[in-house]
Tab-separated table of C-alpha atoms in Angstrom:
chain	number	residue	atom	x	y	z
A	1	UNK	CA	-28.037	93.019	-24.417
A	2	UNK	CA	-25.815	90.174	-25.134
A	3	UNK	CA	-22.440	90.779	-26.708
A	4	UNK	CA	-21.557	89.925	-30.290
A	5	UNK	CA	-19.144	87.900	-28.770
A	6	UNK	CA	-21.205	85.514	-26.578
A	7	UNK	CA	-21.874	81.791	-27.385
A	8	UNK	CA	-24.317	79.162	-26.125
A	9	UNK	CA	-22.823	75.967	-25.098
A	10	UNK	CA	-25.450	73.184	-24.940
A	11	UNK	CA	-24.090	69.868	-23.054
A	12	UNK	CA	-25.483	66.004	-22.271
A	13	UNK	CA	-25.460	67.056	-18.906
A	14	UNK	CA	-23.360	69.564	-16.637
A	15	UNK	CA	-22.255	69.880	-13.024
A	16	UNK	CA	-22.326	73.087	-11.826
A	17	UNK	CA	-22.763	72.666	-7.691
A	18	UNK	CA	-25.188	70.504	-8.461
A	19	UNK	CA	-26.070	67.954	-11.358
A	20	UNK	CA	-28.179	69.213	-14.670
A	21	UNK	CA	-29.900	66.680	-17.424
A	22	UNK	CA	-29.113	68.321	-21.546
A	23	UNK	CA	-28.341	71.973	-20.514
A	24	UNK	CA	-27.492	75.176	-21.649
A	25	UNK	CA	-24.157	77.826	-20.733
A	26	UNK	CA	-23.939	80.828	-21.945
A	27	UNK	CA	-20.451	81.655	-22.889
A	28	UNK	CA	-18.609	85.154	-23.581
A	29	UNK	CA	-14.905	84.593	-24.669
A	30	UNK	CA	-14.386	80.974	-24.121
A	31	UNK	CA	-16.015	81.721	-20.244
A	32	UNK	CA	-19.364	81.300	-18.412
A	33	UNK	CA	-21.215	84.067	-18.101
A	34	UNK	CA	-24.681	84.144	-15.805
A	35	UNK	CA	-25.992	81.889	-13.108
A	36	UNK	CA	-25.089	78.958	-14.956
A	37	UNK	CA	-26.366	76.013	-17.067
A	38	UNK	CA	-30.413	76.965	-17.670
A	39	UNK	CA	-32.729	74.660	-19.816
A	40	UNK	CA	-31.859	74.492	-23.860
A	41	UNK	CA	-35.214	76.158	-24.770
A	42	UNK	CA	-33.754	79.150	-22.919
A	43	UNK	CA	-30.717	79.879	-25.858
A	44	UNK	CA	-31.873	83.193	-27.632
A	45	UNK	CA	-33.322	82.376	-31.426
A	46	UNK	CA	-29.894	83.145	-33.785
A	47	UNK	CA	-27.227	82.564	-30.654
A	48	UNK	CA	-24.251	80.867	-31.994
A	49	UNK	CA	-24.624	77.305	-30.291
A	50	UNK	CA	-21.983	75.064	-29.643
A	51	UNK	CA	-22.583	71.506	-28.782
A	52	UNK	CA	-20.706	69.981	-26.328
A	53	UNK	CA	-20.785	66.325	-26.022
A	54	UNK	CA	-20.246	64.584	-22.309
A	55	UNK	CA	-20.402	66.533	-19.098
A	56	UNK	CA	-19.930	70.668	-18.617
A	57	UNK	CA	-18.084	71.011	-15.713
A	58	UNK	CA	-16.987	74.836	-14.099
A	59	UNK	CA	-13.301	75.671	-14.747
A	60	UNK	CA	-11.343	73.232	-12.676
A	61	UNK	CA	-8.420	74.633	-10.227
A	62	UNK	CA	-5.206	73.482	-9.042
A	63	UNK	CA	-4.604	75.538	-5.677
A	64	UNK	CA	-0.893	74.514	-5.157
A	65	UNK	CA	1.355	74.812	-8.163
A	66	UNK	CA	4.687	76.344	-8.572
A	67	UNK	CA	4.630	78.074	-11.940
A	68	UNK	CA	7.943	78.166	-12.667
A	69	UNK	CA	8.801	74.356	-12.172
A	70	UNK	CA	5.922	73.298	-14.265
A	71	UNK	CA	4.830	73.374	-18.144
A	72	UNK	CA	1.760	75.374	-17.761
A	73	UNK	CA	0.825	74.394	-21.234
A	74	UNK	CA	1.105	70.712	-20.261
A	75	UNK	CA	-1.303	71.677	-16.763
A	76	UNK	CA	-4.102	72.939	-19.019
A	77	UNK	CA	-3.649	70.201	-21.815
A	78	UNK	CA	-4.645	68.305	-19.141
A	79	UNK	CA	-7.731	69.789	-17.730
A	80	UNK	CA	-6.621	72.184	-15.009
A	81	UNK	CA	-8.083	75.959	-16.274
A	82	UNK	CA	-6.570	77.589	-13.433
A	83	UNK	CA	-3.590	77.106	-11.289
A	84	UNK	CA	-2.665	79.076	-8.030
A	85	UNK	CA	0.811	79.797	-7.775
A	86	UNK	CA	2.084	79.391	-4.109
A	87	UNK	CA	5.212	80.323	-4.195
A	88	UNK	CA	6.911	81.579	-7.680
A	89	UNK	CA	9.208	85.174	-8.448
A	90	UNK	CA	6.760	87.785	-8.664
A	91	UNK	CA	7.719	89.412	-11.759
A	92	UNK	CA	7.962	86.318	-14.139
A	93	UNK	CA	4.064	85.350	-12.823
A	94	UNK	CA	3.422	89.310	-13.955
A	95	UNK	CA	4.548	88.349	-17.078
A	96	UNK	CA	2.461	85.152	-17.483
A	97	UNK	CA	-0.579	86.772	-15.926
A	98	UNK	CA	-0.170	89.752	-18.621
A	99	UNK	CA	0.730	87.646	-21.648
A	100	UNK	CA	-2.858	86.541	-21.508
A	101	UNK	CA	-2.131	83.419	-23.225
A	102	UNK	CA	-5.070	81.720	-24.414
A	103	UNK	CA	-3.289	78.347	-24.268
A	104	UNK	CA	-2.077	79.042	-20.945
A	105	UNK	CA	-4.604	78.305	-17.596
A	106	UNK	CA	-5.277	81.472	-15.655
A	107	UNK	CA	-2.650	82.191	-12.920
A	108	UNK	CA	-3.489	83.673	-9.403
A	109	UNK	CA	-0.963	84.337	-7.043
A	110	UNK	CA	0.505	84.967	-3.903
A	111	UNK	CA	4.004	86.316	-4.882
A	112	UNK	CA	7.101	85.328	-3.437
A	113	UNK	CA	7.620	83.301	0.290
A	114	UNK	CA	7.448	85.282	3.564
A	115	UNK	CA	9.919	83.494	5.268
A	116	UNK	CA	12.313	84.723	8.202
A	117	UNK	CA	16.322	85.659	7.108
A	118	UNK	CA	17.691	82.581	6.737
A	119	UNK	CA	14.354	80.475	6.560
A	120	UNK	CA	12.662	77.702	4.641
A	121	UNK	CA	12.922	77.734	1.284
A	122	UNK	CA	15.772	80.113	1.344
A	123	UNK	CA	18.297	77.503	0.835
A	124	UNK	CA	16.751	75.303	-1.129
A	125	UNK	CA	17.975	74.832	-5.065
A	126	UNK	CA	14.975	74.838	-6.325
A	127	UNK	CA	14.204	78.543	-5.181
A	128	UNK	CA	15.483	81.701	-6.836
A	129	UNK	CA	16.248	84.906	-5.570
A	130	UNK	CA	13.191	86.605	-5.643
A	131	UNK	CA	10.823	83.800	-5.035
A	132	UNK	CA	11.240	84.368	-1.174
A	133	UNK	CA	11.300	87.627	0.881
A	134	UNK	CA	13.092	87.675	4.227
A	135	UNK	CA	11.243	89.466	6.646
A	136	UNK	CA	12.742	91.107	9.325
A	137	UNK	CA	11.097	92.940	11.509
A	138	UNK	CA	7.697	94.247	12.548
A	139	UNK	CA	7.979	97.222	10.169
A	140	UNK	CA	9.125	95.242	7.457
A	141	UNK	CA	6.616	92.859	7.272
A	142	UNK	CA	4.481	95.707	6.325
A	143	UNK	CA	6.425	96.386	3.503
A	144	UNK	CA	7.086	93.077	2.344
A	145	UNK	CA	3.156	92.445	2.020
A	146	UNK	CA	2.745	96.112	0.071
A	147	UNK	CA	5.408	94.572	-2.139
A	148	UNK	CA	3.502	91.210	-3.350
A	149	UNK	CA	0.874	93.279	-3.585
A	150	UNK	CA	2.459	95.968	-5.443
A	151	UNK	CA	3.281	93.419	-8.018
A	152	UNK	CA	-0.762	91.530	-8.538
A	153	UNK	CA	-0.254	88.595	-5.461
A	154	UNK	CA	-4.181	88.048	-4.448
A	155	UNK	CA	-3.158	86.172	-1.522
A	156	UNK	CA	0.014	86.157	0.706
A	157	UNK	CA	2.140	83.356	1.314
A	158	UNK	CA	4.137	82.449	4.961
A	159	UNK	CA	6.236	79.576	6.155
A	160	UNK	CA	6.081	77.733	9.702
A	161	UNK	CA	9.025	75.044	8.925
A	162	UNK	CA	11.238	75.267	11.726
A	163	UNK	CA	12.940	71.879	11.367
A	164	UNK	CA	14.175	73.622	8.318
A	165	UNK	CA	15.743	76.601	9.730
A	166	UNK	CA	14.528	79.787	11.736
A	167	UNK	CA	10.945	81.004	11.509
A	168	UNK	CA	8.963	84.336	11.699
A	169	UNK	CA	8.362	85.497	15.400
A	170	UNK	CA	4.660	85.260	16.530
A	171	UNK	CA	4.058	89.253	16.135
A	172	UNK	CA	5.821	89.631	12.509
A	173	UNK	CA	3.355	86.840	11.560
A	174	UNK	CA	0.289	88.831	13.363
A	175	UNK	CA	1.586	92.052	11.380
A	176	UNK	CA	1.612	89.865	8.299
A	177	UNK	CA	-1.622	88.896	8.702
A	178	UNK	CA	-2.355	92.107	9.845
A	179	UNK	CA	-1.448	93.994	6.819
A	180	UNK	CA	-3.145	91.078	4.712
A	181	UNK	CA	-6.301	91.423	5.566
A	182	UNK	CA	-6.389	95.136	5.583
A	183	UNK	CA	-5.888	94.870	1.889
A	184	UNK	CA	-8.053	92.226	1.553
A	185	UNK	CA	-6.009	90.007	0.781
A	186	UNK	CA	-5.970	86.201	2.356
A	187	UNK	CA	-3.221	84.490	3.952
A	188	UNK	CA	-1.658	80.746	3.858
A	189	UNK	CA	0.911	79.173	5.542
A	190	UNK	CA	3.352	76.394	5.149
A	191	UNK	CA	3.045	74.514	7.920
A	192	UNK	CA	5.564	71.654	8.949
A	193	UNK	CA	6.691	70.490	12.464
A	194	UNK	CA	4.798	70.122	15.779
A	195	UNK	CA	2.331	73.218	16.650
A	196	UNK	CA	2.886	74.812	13.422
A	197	UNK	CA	-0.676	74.336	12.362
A	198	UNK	CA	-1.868	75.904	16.045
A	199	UNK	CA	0.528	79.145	15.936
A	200	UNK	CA	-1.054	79.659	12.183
A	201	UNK	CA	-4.418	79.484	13.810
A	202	UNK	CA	-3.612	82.095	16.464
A	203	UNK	CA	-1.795	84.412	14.272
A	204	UNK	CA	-4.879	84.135	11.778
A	205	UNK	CA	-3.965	82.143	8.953
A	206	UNK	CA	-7.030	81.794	6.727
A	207	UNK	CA	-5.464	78.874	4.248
A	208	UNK	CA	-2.997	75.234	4.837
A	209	UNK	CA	-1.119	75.198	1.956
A	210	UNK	CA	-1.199	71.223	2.712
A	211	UNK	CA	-2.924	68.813	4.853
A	212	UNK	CA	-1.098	68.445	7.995
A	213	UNK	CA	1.226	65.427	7.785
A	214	UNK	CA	3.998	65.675	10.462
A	215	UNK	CA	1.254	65.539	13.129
A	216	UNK	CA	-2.082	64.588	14.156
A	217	UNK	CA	-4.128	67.283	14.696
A	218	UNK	CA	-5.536	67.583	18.356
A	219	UNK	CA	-9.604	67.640	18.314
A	220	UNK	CA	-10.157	70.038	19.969
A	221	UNK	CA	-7.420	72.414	18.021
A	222	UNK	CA	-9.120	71.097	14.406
A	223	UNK	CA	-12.807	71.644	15.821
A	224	UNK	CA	-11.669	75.415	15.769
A	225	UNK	CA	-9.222	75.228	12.650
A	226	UNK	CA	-12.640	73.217	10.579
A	227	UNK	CA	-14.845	76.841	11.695
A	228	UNK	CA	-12.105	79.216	10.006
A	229	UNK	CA	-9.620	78.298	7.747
A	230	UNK	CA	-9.582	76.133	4.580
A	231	UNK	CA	-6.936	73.569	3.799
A	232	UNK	CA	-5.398	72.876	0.056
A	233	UNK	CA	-5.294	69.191	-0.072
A	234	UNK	CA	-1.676	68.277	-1.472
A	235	UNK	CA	-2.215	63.992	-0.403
A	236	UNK	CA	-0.308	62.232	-3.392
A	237	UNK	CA	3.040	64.039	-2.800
A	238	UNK	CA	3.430	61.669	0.540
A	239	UNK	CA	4.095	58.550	-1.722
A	240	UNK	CA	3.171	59.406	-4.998
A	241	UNK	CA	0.797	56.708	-5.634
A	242	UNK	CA	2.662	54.398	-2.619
A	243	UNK	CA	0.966	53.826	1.440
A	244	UNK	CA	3.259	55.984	3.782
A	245	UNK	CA	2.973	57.054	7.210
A	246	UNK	CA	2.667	60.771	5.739
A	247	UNK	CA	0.139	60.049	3.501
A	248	UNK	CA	-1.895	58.201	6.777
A	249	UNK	CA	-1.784	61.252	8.861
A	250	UNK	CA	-2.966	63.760	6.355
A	251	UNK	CA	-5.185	61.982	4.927
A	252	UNK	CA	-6.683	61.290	8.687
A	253	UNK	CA	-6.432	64.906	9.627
A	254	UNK	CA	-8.784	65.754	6.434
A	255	UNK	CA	-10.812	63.487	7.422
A	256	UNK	CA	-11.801	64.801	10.299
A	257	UNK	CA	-10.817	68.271	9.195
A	258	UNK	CA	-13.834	67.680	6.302
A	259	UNK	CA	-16.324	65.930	9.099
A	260	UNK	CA	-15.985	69.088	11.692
A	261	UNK	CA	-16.828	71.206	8.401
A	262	UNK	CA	-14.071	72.208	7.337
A	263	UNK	CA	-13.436	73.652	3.612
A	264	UNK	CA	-10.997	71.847	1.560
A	265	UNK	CA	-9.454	73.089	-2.269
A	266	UNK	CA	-7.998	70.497	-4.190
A	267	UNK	CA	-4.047	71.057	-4.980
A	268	UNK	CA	-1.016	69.296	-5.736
A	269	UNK	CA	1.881	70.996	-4.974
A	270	UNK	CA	2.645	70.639	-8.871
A	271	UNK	CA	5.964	70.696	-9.055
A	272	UNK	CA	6.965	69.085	-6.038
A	273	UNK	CA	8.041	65.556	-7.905
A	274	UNK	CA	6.954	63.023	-10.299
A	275	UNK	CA	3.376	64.692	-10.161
A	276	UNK	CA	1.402	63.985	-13.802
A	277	UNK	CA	0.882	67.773	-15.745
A	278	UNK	CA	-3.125	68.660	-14.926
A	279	UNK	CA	-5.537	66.882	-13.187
A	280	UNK	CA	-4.226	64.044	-10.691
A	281	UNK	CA	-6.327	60.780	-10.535
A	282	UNK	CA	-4.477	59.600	-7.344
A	283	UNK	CA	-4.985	63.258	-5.930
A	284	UNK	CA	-8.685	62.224	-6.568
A	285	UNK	CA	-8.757	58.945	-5.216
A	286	UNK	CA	-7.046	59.978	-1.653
A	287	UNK	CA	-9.739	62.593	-1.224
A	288	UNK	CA	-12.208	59.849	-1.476
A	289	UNK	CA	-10.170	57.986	0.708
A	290	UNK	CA	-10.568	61.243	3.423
A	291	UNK	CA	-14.315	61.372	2.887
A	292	UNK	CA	-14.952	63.237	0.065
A	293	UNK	CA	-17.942	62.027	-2.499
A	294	UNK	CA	-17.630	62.884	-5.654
A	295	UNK	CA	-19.707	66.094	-5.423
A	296	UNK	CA	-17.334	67.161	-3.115
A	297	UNK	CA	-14.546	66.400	-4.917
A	298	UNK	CA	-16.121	69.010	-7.928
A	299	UNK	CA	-16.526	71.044	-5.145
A	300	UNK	CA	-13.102	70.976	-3.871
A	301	UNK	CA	-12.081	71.594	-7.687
A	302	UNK	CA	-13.900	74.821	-8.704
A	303	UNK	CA	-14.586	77.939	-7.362
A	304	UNK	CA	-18.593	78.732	-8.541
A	305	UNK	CA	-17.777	82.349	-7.290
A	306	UNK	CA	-14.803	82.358	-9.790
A	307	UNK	CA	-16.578	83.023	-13.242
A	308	UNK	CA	-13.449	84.639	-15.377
A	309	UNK	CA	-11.927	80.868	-15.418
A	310	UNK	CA	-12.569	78.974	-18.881
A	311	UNK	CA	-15.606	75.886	-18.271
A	312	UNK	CA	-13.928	72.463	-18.462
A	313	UNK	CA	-15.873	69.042	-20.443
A	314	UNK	CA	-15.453	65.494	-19.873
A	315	UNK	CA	-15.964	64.066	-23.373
A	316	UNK	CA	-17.451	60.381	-22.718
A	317	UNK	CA	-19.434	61.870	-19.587
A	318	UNK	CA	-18.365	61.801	-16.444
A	319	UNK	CA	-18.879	58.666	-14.382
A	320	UNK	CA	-20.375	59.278	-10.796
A	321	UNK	CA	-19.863	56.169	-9.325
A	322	UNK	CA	-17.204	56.748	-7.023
A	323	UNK	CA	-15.169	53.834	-8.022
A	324	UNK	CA	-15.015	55.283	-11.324
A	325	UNK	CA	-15.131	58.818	-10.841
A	326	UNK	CA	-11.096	59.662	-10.046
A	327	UNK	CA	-10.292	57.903	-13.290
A	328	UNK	CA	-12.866	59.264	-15.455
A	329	UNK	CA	-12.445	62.949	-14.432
A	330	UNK	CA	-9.303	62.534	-15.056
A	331	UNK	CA	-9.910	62.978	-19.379
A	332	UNK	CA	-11.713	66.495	-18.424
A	333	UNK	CA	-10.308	68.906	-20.981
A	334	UNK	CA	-10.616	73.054	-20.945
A	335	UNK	CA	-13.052	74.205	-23.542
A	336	UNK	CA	-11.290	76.285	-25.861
A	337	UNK	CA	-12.627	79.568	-26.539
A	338	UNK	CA	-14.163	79.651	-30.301
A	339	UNK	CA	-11.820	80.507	-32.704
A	340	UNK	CA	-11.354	84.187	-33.698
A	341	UNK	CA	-12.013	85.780	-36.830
């Protein structure tokens, strides 16, 4: 039976892995409930309806941000209804994830940095103690894992940086990994400097954080990476809007990252500079650039399997020409839940 607290939204039109003429979502508390958009005739007789003008899109997901350097607020004012915190201290993302704040986008995350004593980010300003674990041994990168998962991380988090100071030995990564998957939980790695990307393959890394950018990625090496792991896009921070050398090889290397098959999430790395607070036109545009059609773009951006994140509208409709699209998904708002009485 449905709940007293379900909704109907009906929409112009809707994306939901594929595209939908006027359309119907069923809704309970602000969040889409079912398979997904079904034909308007389909809305039970005496269903509170709710008509939503312009295009019904899934909730839309930023896979790199650093909670704790952003305005979350400011992220889901504009359009992002989830974020994935890579890289935050633990107990202040506890807090956000229990506040349950309606005005907030839903946080997942990984917990702090597994990084070796003395490693990347660990001297870096714009970390605090506690939003990186030094790992020093075999034995305690068991417990460091238990420990981000102790506190709610639903992935973990490792760094390969070793132009930026010492990195985790090959078997305290494997027993990071290790330990990972045995509690289900996936893993994603920093990469940055030569053959980063292939010890995170052979240690098995399921997530990039970013696009490689400090290399181009061997063929062979990114035919096997494209089969296994998926890759969080983070393209505008190389430039922020301007043509660099950075920007050229990642954007290359998801190219052909995206043409062997591989999966890519959209992300920012929100945080990381003068990035704009929810959804990133220029993020858009350079995975068009890469390859990406617009469908994959809305791919890149939701997660279909996800349904606990709030839906997301573009008012005016969204444009699916693709020299429109970046600029017109770019007004998608979160649908707020219907007020409470």
């Amino acid at each position: 039976m449905p709940s007293d607290e379900d909704e109907w939204a009906i929409a112009d039109s809707a994306w939901w892995g594929r595209w939908f003429d006027r359309c119907a979502v069923r809704l309970r508390r602000g969040r889409a409930v079912g398979t997904g958009p079904l034909p308007p005739w389909s809305v039970p007789r005496g269903a509170r309806v709710r008509h939503v003008e312009g295009t019904l899109l899934p909730g839309l997901r930023d896979a790199h941000v650093h909670s704790s350097l952003v305005d979350l607020r400011a992220v889901r004012a504009g359009g992002i209804a989830q974020v994935d915190d890579l890289g935050s201290v633990p107990a202040l993302i506890a807090e956000l994830v229990a506040a349950d704040d309606p005005k907030l986008p839903r946080v997942r995350a990984v917990g702090a940095f597994l990084t070796a004593p003395g490693g990347y980010p660990s001297d870096r300003s714009w970390a605090p103690p506690g939003s990186f674990r030094e790992v020093h041994s075999v034995i305690d990168a068991e417990t460091a894992v238990g420990e981000q998962h102790q506190f709610g991380a639903q992935a973990i988090k490792v760094v390969l940086h070793p132009e930026a100071g010492p990195t985790l030995p090959a078997r305290v990564l494997k027993e990071i990994v290790s330990t990972a998957h045995d509690l289900k939980l996936p893993v994603i790695a920093h990469t940055e400097g030569d053959n980063t990307v292939r010890d995170a393959y052979e240690a098995g890394v399921d997530r990039l954080a970013h696009t490689p950018w400090t290399e181009s990625i061997d063929d062979r090496l990114l035919t096997d990476v494209a089969q296994r792991m998926s890759w969080i896009s983070t393209l505008d921070i190389h430039g922020y809007g301007a043509d660099t050398v950075e920007l050229r090889t990642a954007i290359d290397n998801l190219r052909r990252f995206f043409n062997r098959g591989g999966t890519t999430c959209y992300g920012t790395d929100l945080g990381n500079g003068p990035l704009p607070m929810g959804i990133n036109p220029r993020e858009v545009a350079a995975l068009q650039t890469a390859g990406l059609a617009p469908d994959d773009v809305l791919t890149a951006m939701t997660d279909l399997d996800n349904p606990a994140t709030p839906p997301c509208w573009v008012p005016n409709g969204l444009d699916r020409p693709p020299s429109r699209f970046a600029s017109s998904l770019r007004t998608a708002r979160v649908l707020d839940p219907p007020p409470t009485s």
